[in-house]
PDB file of C-alpha atoms in Angstrom:
ATOM      1  CA  UNK A 873      -6.879  17.822   4.798  1.00  0.00           C
ATOM      2  CA  UNK A 874      -4.221  17.233   2.242  1.00  0.00           C
ATOM      3  CA  UNK A 875      -4.939  16.112  -1.319  1.00  0.00           C
ATOM      4  CA  UNK A 876      -2.607  14.901  -3.822  1.00  0.00           C
ATOM      5  CA  UNK A 877      -3.248  14.572  -7.509  1.00  0.00           C
ATOM      6  CA  UNK A 878      -1.161  12.462  -9.772  1.00  0.00           C
ATOM      7  CA  UNK A 879      -0.800  12.488 -13.594  1.00  0.00           C
ATOM      8  CA  UNK A 880      -0.792  10.537 -15.648  1.00  0.00           C
ATOM      9  CA  UNK A 881      -2.695   7.346 -14.554  1.00  0.00           C
ATOM     10  CA  UNK A 882      -0.878   5.493 -17.216  1.00  0.00           C
ATOM     11  CA  UNK A 883       2.209   5.897 -19.031  1.00  0.00           C
ATOM     12  CA  UNK A 884       3.971   3.746 -21.758  1.00  0.00           C
ATOM     13  CA  UNK A 885       7.568   4.366 -22.843  1.00  0.00           C
ATOM     14  CA  UNK A 886      10.112   2.567 -25.062  1.00  0.00           C
ATOM     15  CA  UNK A 887      13.082   1.268 -23.379  1.00  0.00           C
ATOM     16  CA  UNK A 888      15.771   3.816 -22.997  1.00  0.00           C
ATOM     17  CA  UNK A 889      13.296   6.798 -23.094  1.00  0.00           C
ATOM     18  CA  UNK A 890      12.558   9.110 -20.145  1.00  0.00           C
ATOM     19  CA  UNK A 891       9.425   8.927 -18.087  1.00  0.00           C
ATOM     20  CA  UNK A 892       8.033  11.946 -16.008  1.00  0.00           C
ATOM     21  CA  UNK A 893       5.295  11.608 -13.551  1.00  0.00           C
ATOM     22  CA  UNK A 894       3.768  14.874 -11.867  1.00  0.00           C
ATOM     23  CA  UNK A 895       1.928  15.421  -8.691  1.00  0.00           C
ATOM     24  CA  UNK A 896       0.422  18.517  -7.071  1.00  0.00           C
ATOM     25  CA  UNK A 897      -0.633  18.864  -3.571  1.00  0.00           C
ATOM     26  CA  UNK A 898      -3.116  21.221  -1.659  1.00  0.00           C
ATOM     27  CA  UNK A 899      -1.671  21.655   1.854  1.00  0.00           C
ATOM     28  CA  UNK A 900       1.125  24.124   1.928  1.00  0.00           C
ATOM     29  CA  UNK A 901       2.346  22.788   5.261  1.00  0.00           C
ATOM     30  CA  UNK A 902       3.266  19.603   3.636  1.00  0.00           C
ATOM     31  CA  UNK A 903       7.060  19.478   3.292  1.00  0.00           C
ATOM     32  CA  UNK A 904       8.164  15.761   2.889  1.00  0.00           C
ATOM     33  CA  UNK A 905       7.383  14.192  -0.507  1.00  0.00           C
ATOM     34  CA  UNK A 906       8.357  10.415  -0.903  1.00  0.00           C
ATOM     35  CA  UNK A 907       7.788   8.338  -4.262  1.00  0.00           C
ATOM     36  CA  UNK A 908       7.127   4.741  -4.035  1.00  0.00           C
ATOM     37  CA  UNK A 909       7.383   1.841  -6.478  1.00  0.00           C
ATOM     38  CA  UNK A 910       4.934  -0.916  -6.358  1.00  0.00           C
ATOM     39  CA  UNK A 911       5.448  -4.268  -8.220  1.00  0.00           C
ATOM     40  CA  UNK A 912       2.569  -6.695  -8.495  1.00  0.00           C
ATOM     41  CA  UNK A 913       2.033  -8.762  -5.373  1.00  0.00           C
ATOM     42  CA  UNK A 914       4.373  -6.526  -3.250  1.00  0.00           C
ATOM     43  CA  UNK A 915       4.201  -3.587  -0.984  1.00  0.00           C
ATOM     44  CA  UNK A 916       5.423   0.044  -2.003  1.00  0.00           C
ATOM     45  CA  UNK A 917       9.141   0.503  -1.967  1.00  0.00           C
ATOM     46  CA  UNK A 918      10.609   3.821  -1.279  1.00  0.00           C
ATOM     47  CA  UNK A 919      12.553   5.012  -4.333  1.00  0.00           C
ATOM     48  CA  UNK A 920      13.372   8.477  -3.536  1.00  0.00           C
ATOM     49  CA  UNK A 921      12.309  11.353  -1.322  1.00  0.00           C
ATOM     50  CA  UNK A 922      12.692  15.173  -1.040  1.00  0.00           C
ATOM     51  CA  UNK A 923      12.138  17.623   1.737  1.00  0.00           C
ATOM     52  CA  UNK A 924      11.025  21.186   1.396  1.00  0.00           C
ATOM     53  CA  UNK A 925      14.562  22.686   1.847  1.00  0.00           C
ATOM     54  CA  UNK A 926      15.753  21.394  -1.466  1.00  0.00           C
ATOM     55  CA  UNK A 927      14.437  21.825  -4.978  1.00  0.00           C
ATOM     56  CA  UNK A 928      15.779  18.754  -6.781  1.00  0.00           C
ATOM     57  CA  UNK A 929      17.294  15.415  -5.696  1.00  0.00           C
ATOM     58  CA  UNK A 930      18.998  12.690  -7.968  1.00  0.00           C
ATOM     59  CA  UNK A 931      19.786   9.086  -7.316  1.00  0.00           C
ATOM     60  CA  UNK A 932      21.255   7.505 -10.548  1.00  0.00           C
ATOM     61  CA  UNK A 933      18.480   7.437 -13.085  1.00  0.00           C
ATOM     62  CA  UNK A 934      15.941   8.763 -10.868  1.00  0.00           C
ATOM     63  CA  UNK A 935      15.433  12.506  -9.981  1.00  0.00           C
ATOM     64  CA  UNK A 936      12.700  14.380  -8.310  1.00  0.00           C
ATOM     65  CA  UNK A 937      11.954  17.994  -8.391  1.00  0.00           C
ATOM     66  CA  UNK A 938       9.907  20.200  -5.972  1.00  0.00           C
ATOM     67  CA  UNK A 939       8.241  23.594  -6.638  1.00  0.00           C
ATOM     68  CA  UNK A 940       6.769  24.868  -3.208  1.00  0.00           C
ATOM     69  CA  UNK A 941       5.268  27.983  -4.758  1.00  0.00           C
ATOM     70  CA  UNK A 942       3.394  26.114  -7.143  1.00  0.00           C
ATOM     71  CA  UNK A 943       2.781  23.135  -4.985  1.00  0.00           C
ATOM     72  CA  UNK A 944       3.874  20.292  -7.342  1.00  0.00           C
ATOM     73  CA  UNK A 945       6.585  17.894  -7.495  1.00  0.00           C
ATOM     74  CA  UNK A 946       7.771  15.480 -10.166  1.00  0.00           C
ATOM     75  CA  UNK A 947       9.609  12.172 -10.730  1.00  0.00           C
ATOM     76  CA  UNK A 948      12.051  11.793 -13.626  1.00  0.00           C
ATOM     77  CA  UNK A 949      13.408   8.462 -14.709  1.00  0.00           C
ATOM     78  CA  UNK A 950      15.899   8.423 -17.362  1.00  0.00           C
ATOM     79  CA  UNK A 951      17.151   5.616 -19.634  1.00  0.00           C
ATOM     80  CA  UNK A 952      14.135   3.425 -18.764  1.00  0.00           C
ATOM     81  CA  UNK A 953      14.364  -0.341 -18.502  1.00  0.00           C
ATOM     82  CA  UNK A 954      11.831  -3.055 -18.531  1.00  0.00           C
ATOM     83  CA  UNK A 955      12.396  -3.484 -14.907  1.00  0.00           C
ATOM     84  CA  UNK A 956      11.132   0.049 -14.252  1.00  0.00           C
ATOM     85  CA  UNK A 957       7.667  -1.294 -15.219  1.00  0.00           C
ATOM     86  CA  UNK A 958       5.473  -0.974 -12.065  1.00  0.00           C
ATOM     87  CA  UNK A 959       2.982   1.351 -10.330  1.00  0.00           C
ATOM     88  CA  UNK A 960       4.408   4.674  -8.968  1.00  0.00           C
ATOM     89  CA  UNK A 961       2.864   6.561  -6.135  1.00  0.00           C
ATOM     90  CA  UNK A 962       3.802  10.012  -4.840  1.00  0.00           C
ATOM     91  CA  UNK A 963       2.864  11.196  -1.304  1.00  0.00           C
ATOM     92  CA  UNK A 964       2.971  14.149   0.935  1.00  0.00           C
ATOM     93  CA  UNK A 965       3.256  14.494   4.507  1.00  0.00           C
ATOM     94  CA  UNK A 966       5.118  16.700   7.248  1.00  0.00           C
ATOM     95  CA  UNK A 967       8.662  16.523   7.974  1.00  0.00           C
ATOM     96  CA  UNK A 968       9.558  15.377  11.476  1.00  0.00           C
ATOM     97  CA  UNK A 969      12.285  18.037  11.980  1.00  0.00           C
ATOM     98  CA  UNK A 970       9.412  20.775  11.741  1.00  0.00           C
ATOM     99  CA  UNK A 971       7.990  19.354  14.870  1.00  0.00           C
ATOM    100  CA  UNK A 972       4.445  17.650  15.584  1.00  0.00           C
ATOM    101  CA  UNK A 973       3.995  14.024  15.025  1.00  0.00           C
ATOM    102  CA  UNK A 974       1.449  13.644  12.105  1.00  0.00           C
ATOM    103  CA  UNK A 975       3.400  11.828   9.660  1.00  0.00           C
ATOM    104  CA  UNK A 976       0.220  10.664   7.770  1.00  0.00           C
ATOM    105  CA  UNK A 977       1.095   9.969   4.170  1.00  0.00           C
ATOM    106  CA  UNK A 978      -1.518  11.190   1.742  1.00  0.00           C
ATOM    107  CA  UNK A 979      -0.980   9.269  -1.605  1.00  0.00           C
ATOM    108  CA  UNK A 980      -1.643  10.076  -5.152  1.00  0.00           C
ATOM    109  CA  UNK A 981      -3.866   7.490  -7.213  1.00  0.00           C
ATOM    110  CA  UNK A 982      -0.794   6.053  -8.912  1.00  0.00           C
ATOM    111  CA  UNK A 983       0.810   5.832 -12.289  1.00  0.00           C
ATOM    112  CA  UNK A 984       1.148   2.472 -14.142  1.00  0.00           C
ATOM    113  CA  UNK A 985       4.391   2.778 -15.998  1.00  0.00           C
ATOM    114  CA  UNK A 986       5.053   0.181 -18.753  1.00  0.00           C
ATOM    115  CA  UNK A 987       8.546   0.151 -20.344  1.00  0.00           C
ATOM    116  CA  UNK A 988       8.447  -1.607 -23.707  1.00  0.00           C
ATOM    117  CA  UNK A 989      11.545  -3.612 -24.785  1.00  0.00           C
TER     118      UNK A 989
ATOM    119  CA  UNK B 160      18.188  -5.149   8.850  1.00  0.00           C
ATOM    120  CA  UNK B 161      15.199  -7.423   8.190  1.00  0.00           C
ATOM    121  CA  UNK B 162      12.390  -5.478   6.631  1.00  0.00           C
ATOM    122  CA  UNK B 163       8.864  -4.897   7.756  1.00  0.00           C
ATOM    123  CA  UNK B 164       6.971  -8.370   8.034  1.00  0.00           C
ATOM    124  CA  UNK B 165       3.132  -8.903   7.842  1.00  0.00           C
ATOM    125  CA  UNK B 166       1.232 -12.037   8.686  1.00  0.00           C
ATOM    126  CA  UNK B 167      -0.684 -13.640   7.244  1.00  0.00           C
ATOM    127  CA  UNK B 168      -0.036 -12.779   3.579  1.00  0.00           C
ATOM    128  CA  UNK B 169      -3.539 -13.838   2.470  1.00  0.00           C
ATOM    129  CA  UNK B 170      -6.894 -14.333   4.220  1.00  0.00           C
ATOM    130  CA  UNK B 171     -10.281 -15.209   3.217  1.00  0.00           C
ATOM    131  CA  UNK B 172     -13.177 -14.429   5.530  1.00  0.00           C
ATOM    132  CA  UNK B 173     -16.989 -14.223   5.267  1.00  0.00           C
ATOM    133  CA  UNK B 174     -19.315 -11.148   5.946  1.00  0.00           C
ATOM    134  CA  UNK B 175     -19.718 -10.612   9.760  1.00  0.00           C
ATOM    135  CA  UNK B 176     -16.530 -12.339  10.833  1.00  0.00           C
ATOM    136  CA  UNK B 177     -13.710 -10.444  12.339  1.00  0.00           C
ATOM    137  CA  UNK B 178      -9.935 -10.682  11.608  1.00  0.00           C
ATOM    138  CA  UNK B 179      -6.803  -9.833  13.122  1.00  0.00           C
ATOM    139  CA  UNK B 180      -3.564  -8.696  11.073  1.00  0.00           C
ATOM    140  CA  UNK B 181      -0.085  -8.556  12.443  1.00  0.00           C
ATOM    141  CA  UNK B 182       2.990  -6.485  11.554  1.00  0.00           C
ATOM    142  CA  UNK B 183       6.528  -6.591  12.852  1.00  0.00           C
ATOM    143  CA  UNK B 184       8.424  -3.398  12.059  1.00  0.00           C
ATOM    144  CA  UNK B 185      11.960  -2.841  11.259  1.00  0.00           C
ATOM    145  CA  UNK B 186      14.163  -3.484  14.380  1.00  0.00           C
ATOM    146  CA  UNK B 187      14.491  -0.193  16.156  1.00  0.00           C
ATOM    147  CA  UNK B 188      11.554   1.572  14.679  1.00  0.00           C
ATOM    148  CA  UNK B 189       8.950   2.571  17.114  1.00  0.00           C
ATOM    149  CA  UNK B 190       6.313   3.972  14.809  1.00  0.00           C
ATOM    150  CA  UNK B 191       3.749   1.568  12.895  1.00  0.00           C
ATOM    151  CA  UNK B 192       1.248   2.860  10.585  1.00  0.00           C
ATOM    152  CA  UNK B 193      -1.689   1.003   8.725  1.00  0.00           C
ATOM    153  CA  UNK B 194      -2.842   1.710   5.170  1.00  0.00           C
ATOM    154  CA  UNK B 195      -5.723   0.140   3.165  1.00  0.00           C
ATOM    155  CA  UNK B 196      -5.308  -0.338  -0.505  1.00  0.00           C
ATOM    156  CA  UNK B 197      -8.337  -0.726  -2.875  1.00  0.00           C
ATOM    157  CA  UNK B 198      -8.437  -0.341  -6.681  1.00  0.00           C
ATOM    158  CA  UNK B 199     -11.193   2.483  -6.209  1.00  0.00           C
ATOM    159  CA  UNK B 200      -9.702   4.409  -3.266  1.00  0.00           C
ATOM    160  CA  UNK B 201      -6.109   3.832  -3.633  1.00  0.00           C
ATOM    161  CA  UNK B 202      -3.877   4.016  -0.510  1.00  0.00           C
ATOM    162  CA  UNK B 203      -5.630   5.355   2.516  1.00  0.00           C
ATOM    163  CA  UNK B 204      -4.409   5.949   6.013  1.00  0.00           C
ATOM    164  CA  UNK B 205      -5.934   3.988   8.753  1.00  0.00           C
ATOM    165  CA  UNK B 206      -3.908   4.748  12.181  1.00  0.00           C
ATOM    166  CA  UNK B 207      -0.539   5.235  13.429  1.00  0.00           C
ATOM    167  CA  UNK B 208       0.819   3.872  16.753  1.00  0.00           C
ATOM    168  CA  UNK B 209       4.019   5.059  18.570  1.00  0.00           C
ATOM    169  CA  UNK B 210       5.237   3.662  21.791  1.00  0.00           C
ATOM    170  CA  UNK B 211       1.895   1.712  22.421  1.00  0.00           C
ATOM    171  CA  UNK B 212      -0.154   4.661  21.878  1.00  0.00           C
ATOM    172  CA  UNK B 213      -2.395   5.663  18.809  1.00  0.00           C
ATOM    173  CA  UNK B 214      -1.147   8.895  17.851  1.00  0.00           C
ATOM    174  CA  UNK B 215      -3.084   9.481  14.486  1.00  0.00           C
ATOM    175  CA  UNK B 216      -6.327   8.148  13.064  1.00  0.00           C
ATOM    176  CA  UNK B 217      -7.796   8.209   9.530  1.00  0.00           C
ATOM    177  CA  UNK B 218     -11.422   8.414   8.421  1.00  0.00           C
ATOM    178  CA  UNK B 219     -12.349   4.744   9.039  1.00  0.00           C
ATOM    179  CA  UNK B 220     -15.303   3.541  11.172  1.00  0.00           C
ATOM    180  CA  UNK B 221     -14.998   2.229  14.517  1.00  0.00           C
ATOM    181  CA  UNK B 222     -14.843  -1.517  13.093  1.00  0.00           C
ATOM    182  CA  UNK B 223     -11.128  -0.742  12.515  1.00  0.00           C
ATOM    183  CA  UNK B 224      -8.956  -0.746  15.236  1.00  0.00           C
ATOM    184  CA  UNK B 225      -5.457  -1.414  16.307  1.00  0.00           C
ATOM    185  CA  UNK B 226      -2.871  -1.899  19.012  1.00  0.00           C
ATOM    186  CA  UNK B 227       0.919  -1.849  19.488  1.00  0.00           C
ATOM    187  CA  UNK B 228       2.831  -3.813  21.842  1.00  0.00           C
ATOM    188  CA  UNK B 229       5.761  -2.974  23.949  1.00  0.00           C
ATOM    189  CA  UNK B 230       8.168  -4.560  21.362  1.00  0.00           C
ATOM    190  CA  UNK B 231       6.678  -2.173  18.682  1.00  0.00           C
ATOM    191  CA  UNK B 232       4.870  -5.059  16.957  1.00  0.00           C
ATOM    192  CA  UNK B 233       1.400  -3.954  16.019  1.00  0.00           C
ATOM    193  CA  UNK B 234      -1.881  -5.787  15.242  1.00  0.00           C
ATOM    194  CA  UNK B 235      -5.024  -4.221  13.577  1.00  0.00           C
ATOM    195  CA  UNK B 236      -8.474  -5.691  13.821  1.00  0.00           C
ATOM    196  CA  UNK B 237     -11.529  -5.477  11.753  1.00  0.00           C
ATOM    197  CA  UNK B 238     -14.804  -6.554  13.239  1.00  0.00           C
ATOM    198  CA  UNK B 239     -18.165  -7.239  11.680  1.00  0.00           C
ATOM    199  CA  UNK B 240     -16.531  -7.709   8.102  1.00  0.00           C
ATOM    200  CA  UNK B 241     -18.240  -6.209   5.175  1.00  0.00           C
ATOM    201  CA  UNK B 242     -17.601  -7.020   1.554  1.00  0.00           C
ATOM    202  CA  UNK B 243     -16.047  -3.465   0.877  1.00  0.00           C
ATOM    203  CA  UNK B 244     -13.342  -4.461   3.427  1.00  0.00           C
ATOM    204  CA  UNK B 245     -11.627  -6.689   0.915  1.00  0.00           C
ATOM    205  CA  UNK B 246      -8.297  -4.912   0.311  1.00  0.00           C
ATOM    206  CA  UNK B 247      -4.480  -5.077   0.723  1.00  0.00           C
ATOM    207  CA  UNK B 248      -3.818  -3.850   4.306  1.00  0.00           C
ATOM    208  CA  UNK B 249      -0.298  -2.331   4.431  1.00  0.00           C
ATOM    209  CA  UNK B 250       1.837  -1.723   7.348  1.00  0.00           C
ATOM    210  CA  UNK B 251       4.663   0.661   7.497  1.00  0.00           C
ATOM    211  CA  UNK B 252       7.333   1.387  10.095  1.00  0.00           C
ATOM    212  CA  UNK B 253       9.394   4.491  10.610  1.00  0.00           C
ATOM    213  CA  UNK B 254      12.110   5.525  13.164  1.00  0.00           C
ATOM    214  CA  UNK B 255      15.725   6.568  13.505  1.00  0.00           C
ATOM    215  CA  UNK B 256      16.817   9.836  11.971  1.00  0.00           C
ATOM    216  CA  UNK B 257      14.203  10.495   9.599  1.00  0.00           C
ATOM    217  CA  UNK B 258      10.894   9.809  11.625  1.00  0.00           C
ATOM    218  CA  UNK B 259       8.556  10.710   8.659  1.00  0.00           C
ATOM    219  CA  UNK B 260      10.276   8.045   6.304  1.00  0.00           C
ATOM    220  CA  UNK B 261       8.020   4.997   6.045  1.00  0.00           C
ATOM    221  CA  UNK B 262       9.031   1.617   4.918  1.00  0.00           C
ATOM    222  CA  UNK B 263       6.233  -0.722   3.857  1.00  0.00           C
ATOM    223  CA  UNK B 264       5.670  -4.324   4.399  1.00  0.00           C
ATOM    224  CA  UNK B 265       4.487  -6.746   1.560  1.00  0.00           C
ATOM    225  CA  UNK B 266       0.784  -6.450   2.881  1.00  0.00           C
ATOM    226  CA  UNK B 267      -2.005  -8.922   3.790  1.00  0.00           C
ATOM    227  CA  UNK B 268      -4.443  -9.511   1.225  1.00  0.00           C
ATOM    228  CA  UNK B 269      -7.960  -9.800   2.702  1.00  0.00           C
ATOM    229  CA  UNK B 270     -10.906 -11.247   0.703  1.00  0.00           C
ATOM    230  CA  UNK B 271     -14.409 -10.984   2.341  1.00  0.00           C
ATOM    231  CA  UNK B 272     -16.996 -13.309   0.722  1.00  0.00           C
TER     232      UNK B 272
END
Protein backbone atom coordinates (compact mmCIF):
# COMPACT_ATOMS: atom_id res chain seq x y z
CA UNK A 1 0.00 0.00 0.00
CA UNK A 2 0.84 3.68 -0.06
CA UNK A 3 3.40 5.07 2.37
CA UNK A 4 3.89 8.81 2.95
CA UNK A 5 6.99 10.21 4.64
CA UNK A 6 6.95 13.78 5.97
CA UNK A 7 9.83 16.01 7.08
CA UNK A 8 10.66 17.74 9.29
CA UNK A 9 8.65 16.61 12.30
CA UNK A 10 9.11 20.00 13.95
CA UNK A 11 9.88 23.38 12.43
CA UNK A 12 10.41 26.66 14.23
CA UNK A 13 10.61 29.94 12.28
CA UNK A 14 10.54 33.64 13.00
CA UNK A 15 7.49 35.63 12.02
CA UNK A 16 7.85 36.78 8.44
CA UNK A 17 10.16 33.94 7.42
CA UNK A 18 9.19 31.17 5.02
CA UNK A 19 8.46 27.58 6.01
CA UNK A 20 8.84 24.51 3.82
CA UNK A 21 7.50 21.03 4.59
CA UNK A 22 8.36 18.09 2.36
CA UNK A 23 6.65 14.77 1.71
CA UNK A 24 7.47 11.72 -0.35
CA UNK A 25 5.09 8.94 -1.38
CA UNK A 26 5.66 5.41 -2.56
CA UNK A 27 2.71 4.51 -4.81
CA UNK A 28 3.11 5.94 -8.30
CA UNK A 29 -0.66 5.53 -8.81
CA UNK A 30 -1.40 8.27 -6.28
CA UNK A 31 -2.43 11.47 -8.00
CA UNK A 32 -4.19 13.62 -5.41
CA UNK A 33 -2.20 15.36 -2.67
CA UNK A 34 -3.98 17.49 -0.04
CA UNK A 35 -2.46 19.38 2.86
CA UNK A 36 -4.24 19.81 6.16
CA UNK A 37 -3.69 22.15 9.10
CA UNK A 38 -4.71 20.94 12.54
CA UNK A 39 -4.94 23.28 15.48
CA UNK A 40 -5.16 22.08 19.04
CA UNK A 41 -8.52 20.53 19.83
CA UNK A 42 -9.75 20.73 16.24
CA UNK A 43 -10.07 18.43 13.27
CA UNK A 44 -7.76 18.73 10.24
CA UNK A 45 -8.64 21.64 7.97
CA UNK A 46 -7.93 21.40 4.25
CA UNK A 47 -5.70 24.31 3.27
CA UNK A 48 -4.60 23.43 -0.26
CA UNK A 49 -4.46 20.45 -2.57
CA UNK A 50 -2.84 19.54 -5.86
CA UNK A 51 -3.66 17.04 -8.55
CA UNK A 52 -1.28 15.20 -10.80
CA UNK A 53 -1.95 17.30 -13.86
CA UNK A 54 -0.27 20.38 -12.37
CA UNK A 55 3.18 20.98 -10.91
CA UNK A 56 2.44 23.96 -8.68
CA UNK A 57 -0.54 25.65 -7.10
CA UNK A 58 -0.71 28.87 -5.08
CA UNK A 59 -3.26 30.37 -2.75
CA UNK A 60 -2.12 33.68 -1.27
CA UNK A 61 0.78 32.86 1.09
CA UNK A 62 0.54 29.12 0.57
CA UNK A 63 1.90 27.12 -2.35
CA UNK A 64 2.32 23.44 -3.09
CA UNK A 65 4.67 21.87 -5.61
CA UNK A 66 4.52 18.35 -7.00
CA UNK A 67 7.24 16.30 -8.68
CA UNK A 68 5.62 13.07 -9.89
CA UNK A 69 8.85 11.68 -11.30
CA UNK A 70 10.59 11.93 -7.94
CA UNK A 71 7.36 11.19 -6.04
CA UNK A 72 7.58 14.13 -3.72
CA UNK A 73 5.54 17.22 -2.97
CA UNK A 74 6.12 20.23 -0.74
CA UNK A 75 4.19 22.91 1.12
CA UNK A 76 5.56 26.44 1.11
CA UNK A 77 4.26 29.12 3.47
CA UNK A 78 5.62 32.62 2.95
CA UNK A 79 5.51 35.59 5.34
CA UNK A 80 4.60 33.32 8.24
CA UNK A 81 2.40 34.66 11.03
CA UNK A 82 1.86 33.40 14.60
CA UNK A 83 -1.58 32.11 13.59
CA UNK A 84 0.13 29.73 11.15
CA UNK A 85 1.40 27.79 14.18
CA UNK A 86 -0.21 24.33 14.04
CA UNK A 87 0.43 20.75 12.96
CA UNK A 88 0.48 20.29 9.20
CA UNK A 89 -0.23 16.97 7.50
CA UNK A 90 0.39 15.93 3.93
CA UNK A 91 -1.61 13.09 2.41
CA UNK A 92 -1.95 11.10 -0.79
CA UNK A 93 -4.80 9.29 -2.50
CA UNK A 94 -6.37 8.64 -5.87
CA UNK A 95 -8.19 11.27 -7.87
CA UNK A 96 -11.84 10.55 -8.66
CA UNK A 97 -11.63 11.54 -12.32
CA UNK A 98 -9.25 8.66 -12.98
CA UNK A 99 -11.97 6.20 -12.09
CA UNK A 100 -12.28 3.77 -9.22
CA UNK A 101 -13.64 4.56 -5.81
CA UNK A 102 -10.73 4.23 -3.40
CA UNK A 103 -10.17 7.71 -1.99
CA UNK A 104 -8.53 6.54 1.20
CA UNK A 105 -6.13 9.20 2.42
CA UNK A 106 -2.70 8.04 3.55
CA UNK A 107 -1.19 10.66 5.84
CA UNK A 108 2.31 11.68 6.75
CA UNK A 109 3.17 11.83 10.46
CA UNK A 110 2.76 15.58 10.64
CA UNK A 111 4.95 18.67 11.15
CA UNK A 112 4.58 20.88 14.19
CA UNK A 113 5.16 24.41 12.91
CA UNK A 114 5.87 27.12 15.47
CA UNK A 115 6.02 30.73 14.33
CA UNK A 116 7.77 32.92 16.88
CA UNK A 117 6.67 36.57 17.09
CA UNK B 1 -23.11 25.14 4.33
CA UNK B 2 -22.68 23.66 7.75
CA UNK B 3 -19.55 21.59 8.18
CA UNK B 4 -19.14 18.02 9.34
CA UNK B 5 -20.49 17.49 12.82
CA UNK B 6 -19.58 14.74 15.24
CA UNK B 7 -21.15 13.70 18.49
CA UNK B 8 -20.28 13.31 21.22
CA UNK B 9 -17.12 15.41 21.38
CA UNK B 10 -15.72 13.58 24.40
CA UNK B 11 -16.25 10.13 25.84
CA UNK B 12 -14.81 8.19 28.73
CA UNK B 13 -15.33 4.43 28.78
CA UNK B 14 -13.84 1.47 30.58
CA UNK B 15 -12.20 -1.59 29.08
CA UNK B 16 -14.65 -4.13 27.73
CA UNK B 17 -17.42 -1.64 27.06
CA UNK B 18 -18.64 -0.65 23.62
CA UNK B 19 -19.09 2.79 22.16
CA UNK B 20 -20.99 4.36 19.26
CA UNK B 21 -19.88 7.57 17.59
CA UNK B 22 -21.98 9.63 15.22
CA UNK B 23 -21.13 11.77 12.20
CA UNK B 24 -23.29 14.06 10.07
CA UNK B 25 -21.65 14.94 6.75
CA UNK B 26 -21.82 18.19 4.84
CA UNK B 27 -25.22 18.51 3.19
CA UNK B 28 -25.20 16.76 -0.16
CA UNK B 29 -22.10 14.66 0.53
CA UNK B 30 -22.70 10.94 0.16
CA UNK B 31 -19.30 9.60 1.21
CA UNK B 32 -18.24 9.39 4.85
CA UNK B 33 -14.82 8.17 5.96
CA UNK B 34 -13.57 7.46 9.44
CA UNK B 35 -10.01 7.88 10.71
CA UNK B 36 -8.31 7.16 14.01
CA UNK B 37 -5.68 9.63 15.24
CA UNK B 38 -3.17 8.69 17.93
CA UNK B 39 0.19 10.23 18.87
CA UNK B 40 2.02 7.02 18.01
CA UNK B 41 0.34 5.91 14.78
CA UNK B 42 -0.87 9.26 13.45
CA UNK B 43 -3.92 9.38 11.22
CA UNK B 44 -5.09 5.96 10.06
CA UNK B 45 -7.99 5.09 7.80
CA UNK B 46 -10.73 2.95 9.32
CA UNK B 47 -13.41 2.66 6.64
CA UNK B 48 -15.49 4.56 4.12
CA UNK B 49 -19.21 4.43 3.41
CA UNK B 50 -20.98 5.55 0.28
CA UNK B 51 -24.72 5.28 -0.24
CA UNK B 52 -25.12 3.05 2.83
CA UNK B 53 -22.45 0.59 1.63
CA UNK B 54 -18.98 0.08 3.01
CA UNK B 55 -16.77 0.81 0.05
CA UNK B 56 -13.30 0.61 1.59
CA UNK B 57 -11.82 -0.74 4.80
CA UNK B 58 -8.52 -0.18 6.59
CA UNK B 59 -6.46 -2.60 8.65
CA UNK B 60 -8.38 -2.59 11.89
CA UNK B 61 -9.83 -5.56 13.80
CA UNK B 62 -13.45 -6.56 13.45
CA UNK B 63 -14.26 -4.82 16.75
CA UNK B 64 -14.41 -1.65 14.68
CA UNK B 65 -17.54 -1.42 12.57
CA UNK B 66 -19.71 1.22 11.02
CA UNK B 67 -22.81 1.93 9.07
CA UNK B 68 -24.40 4.67 7.04
CA UNK B 69 -28.01 5.69 6.92
CA UNK B 70 -30.11 6.80 3.97
CA UNK B 71 -29.57 10.46 4.92
CA UNK B 72 -25.76 9.86 4.72
CA UNK B 73 -25.29 10.17 8.46
CA UNK B 74 -22.85 7.57 9.71
CA UNK B 75 -22.06 5.82 12.94
CA UNK B 76 -19.04 3.83 13.98
CA UNK B 77 -19.01 1.28 16.76
CA UNK B 78 -16.14 -0.13 18.75
CA UNK B 79 -16.90 -3.21 20.81
CA UNK B 80 -14.90 -4.71 23.68
CA UNK B 81 -12.87 -1.56 24.17
CA UNK B 82 -9.15 -1.81 24.86
CA UNK B 83 -6.84 0.79 26.39
CA UNK B 84 -5.20 1.20 22.98
CA UNK B 85 -8.47 2.36 21.48
CA UNK B 86 -8.03 5.71 23.22
CA UNK B 87 -7.77 8.16 20.36
CA UNK B 88 -9.34 11.00 18.46
CA UNK B 89 -11.84 9.57 15.99
CA UNK B 90 -12.33 11.76 12.96
CA UNK B 91 -15.06 11.68 10.39
CA UNK B 92 -14.64 13.18 6.93
CA UNK B 93 -17.18 13.71 4.21
CA UNK B 94 -16.76 14.17 0.48
CA UNK B 95 -19.01 14.72 -2.48
CA UNK B 96 -19.83 17.03 -5.31
CA UNK B 97 -17.46 17.76 -8.15
CA UNK B 98 -14.30 16.57 -6.42
CA UNK B 99 -15.21 13.25 -4.83
CA UNK B 100 -11.72 12.73 -3.45
CA UNK B 101 -11.62 15.97 -1.45
CA UNK B 102 -12.36 15.19 2.19
CA UNK B 103 -13.54 17.64 4.84
CA UNK B 104 -13.07 16.69 8.45
CA UNK B 105 -15.21 17.17 11.50
CA UNK B 106 -13.85 18.20 14.92
CA UNK B 107 -13.55 14.59 16.08
CA UNK B 108 -14.63 12.60 19.09
CA UNK B 109 -12.03 12.19 21.81
CA UNK B 110 -12.35 8.71 23.33
CA UNK B 111 -10.56 7.81 26.53
CA UNK B 112 -10.61 4.16 27.61
CA UNK B 113 -9.75 3.52 31.26
